[in-house]
Amino acid sequence: MSTMPSDRSPDSTLAFLREGYRFVSARCDRLGSDVVQTRLLLEPTICLRGRDAAELFYDEERFVRRGAAPKRGQRTLTGVGGVQGLDGPAHRARKAMFMSLMTPAAVRRLGQLFDDEWRARIPTWAEDGPVVLYDEVGRILTRAVWAWAGVPLAEADVRRRTAEMHAMIEGPAVLGPKHWRGLLARRRAERWAGELVDRVRAGTLPAPEDSALRVIAEHRDERGAPLPRRIAAVGLLNVLRPTVAVDRYVVFAALALHDHPHWRDRVRGDDAATEQFVQEVRRYYPFFPFAAARVRRSFEWRGYAFPQGRRVLLDLYGTNHHPALWPEPERFRPERFAAWRDDPFSFIPQGGGDHDTGHRCAGEWITIELMKRAVGALTGAMSYRVPPQDLALDLGRMPALPPSGMIVDGVRPVT
Ligand code: HEM
């Protein structure tokens, strides 16, 4: 057995918060290994990156999710008791609930709602002057996904709900007031989502048959029991929150169109080119930094010991930028996806492996659909200018976003 390469620091949590998306890769590069040991939150932690490591990480015989995610992430981002922390039959049953919402027709319906909302906003943007795309797209996504999920939404609540979703997304990797805002937003959101579940169950709130609200309220677990009210609320928020989070990817797509303007003409009206562009945005830009699991039973891999219970992080960003998998990984080149042979372990912005049986993101098709619609609107439905502003991405900030939120000006509808 070999000794696992290790960064000898007594605890690297602060370095992790400082270095962000580069933390794992910096150590892998320095130590010449895609398997490295560190200490995070005072706990020994194995960090993995690369295709083979991802395949290992998604082997359910070797890893469990129970107790893997740091508490501060659960209390803000995912919610305690969500699908993310389940294993075995309980996970399969809960995951099937989410996947049943992801039929091609349902994904298209959400895309259409988003498109309609976006186009309806263009005249207002044209009148109002500069707009912050991140804020606007967040609210458009809120309107679209609330309608899609069968959740009532008063116009007066759009800003508040969008802000709650943003606060939960930003909560895990920050300290102080931003983290507390995330905690508060989650507490409030679980309360109103739980009340909606109660009303659907009591028959006082009609929700369309295939809507997320109805499906989650009526879901039965692997033993045939309905979900406890709070867990159903967490489930509903697991649809609403990440759909609003697609606003970050939309900002990245707008940024990529700004930095690589020749792609504007290539994607316009061309579905295949739009798809390549969107995939490269998901590969290139930093969003979800890593996935966490624990070793189910001790085993050995490539000569290294993985002791039972050890926390393991899979570096999603680092794998998408691994030079052995992606030639010139720091160049934005959508054409690399023209010849891409689908591999569930080397392109993992939303996790890897299998959607139904593993923990890979349930919303991947929704994300791609919404991004394609956004690129269509940015290149086909409106013209705009990008005024001087701070667009620099700080890889030490998780989740990353250009400081300006991407301001656009001089918006005109294209007819
Ligand atoms: C905004 C873009 C998104 C990103 C970057 C993203 C990323 C991720 C990642 C990294 C995971 C964890 C994978 C793992 O643990 O192995 C995940 C899980 C999940 N995502 Fe997403 N996601 C996005 C959008 C969505 C959307 C739109 C939905 C639903 C409508 C969604 C629902 C879920 C659910 C339910 C899980 C838990 C899956 C499980 O544990 O089995 N996500 N996502």
Coordinates of N, CA, C and O in Angstrom, one line a residue, residues 34 39 149 154 178 182 195 233 251 266 274 281 286 299 333 360 365-366 385 409-410 414:
D34 N -3.9 12.6 -8.9 CA -5.3 13.0 -8.9 C -6.0 12.4 -7.6 O -7.3 12.5 -7.6
R39 N -7.0 18.1 5.1 CA -7.9 18.2 6.2 C -8.9 19.4 6.0 O -8.4 20.5 5.8
A149 N -44.2 24.4 -12.1 CA -44.3 23.5 -10.9 C -45.7 23.6 -10.3 O -46.0 22.8 -9.3
A154 N -47.8 35.4 -6.5 CA -48.3 36.8 -6.7 C -47.2 37.7 -7.3 O -46.0 37.5 -6.9
K178 N -23.9 36.8 5.1 CA -24.4 36.1 3.9 C -24.9 34.7 4.2 O -25.9 34.2 3.7
G182 N -28.7 33.0 4.2 CA -29.1 31.7 3.6 C -29.9 30.9 4.5 O -30.9 30.2 4.1
E195 N -46.6 24.8 3.7 CA -48.0 25.1 3.8 C -48.7 24.8 2.4 O -49.8 24.3 2.4
A233 N -41.4 19.7 1.5 CA -41.1 21.1 1.2 C -39.6 21.2 0.7 O -39.3 21.9 -0.3
V251 N -25.9 34.0 -17.3 CA -24.9 35.1 -17.2 C -23.6 34.7 -17.9 O -23.0 35.4 -18.7
R266 N -22.7 32.2 -35.2 CA -22.7 30.7 -35.4 C -23.8 30.0 -34.7 O -24.3 29.0 -35.2
T274 N -25.7 25.8 -31.1 CA -26.2 26.3 -29.8 C -25.9 25.3 -28.7 O -25.4 25.6 -27.6
V281 N -20.1 26.2 -22.2 CA -20.3 27.1 -21.1 C -20.4 26.3 -19.8 O -19.7 26.6 -18.8
P286 N -17.1 28.2 -13.8 CA -17.2 27.5 -12.5 C -18.6 27.7 -11.9 O -19.2 28.7 -11.8
F299 N -11.5 0.1 1.4 CA -11.0 -0.6 0.2 C -9.7 0.0 -0.2 O -9.3 1.1 0.3
R333 N -13.7 26.7 -26.2 CA -13.8 26.2 -27.6 C -15.0 25.3 -27.8 O -14.9 24.1 -27.7
R360 N -26.4 11.8 -9.9 CA -26.3 12.9 -10.9 C -27.5 13.8 -10.9 O -28.6 13.4 -10.7
W365 N -31.3 18.2 -18.0 CA -31.9 18.4 -19.3 C -32.6 19.8 -19.2 O -32.6 20.5 -20.2
I366 N -33.2 20.1 -18.0 CA -33.9 21.4 -17.9 C -32.8 22.5 -18.0 O -33.0 23.5 -18.7
R385 N -26.0 46.4 -25.9 CA -24.6 46.7 -25.8 C -24.2 46.2 -24.4 O -25.0 46.1 -23.5
D409 N -27.2 47.1 -22.0 CA -27.8 48.5 -22.2 C -28.2 48.6 -23.6 O -27.8 47.8 -24.5
G410 N -29.0 49.6 -23.9 CA -29.5 49.8 -25.3 C -30.2 48.6 -25.9 O -30.1 48.3 -27.1
V414 N -35.6 42.5 -31.6 CA -35.3 42.2 -33.0 C -36.6 41.5 -33.5 O -37.1 40.6 -32.9

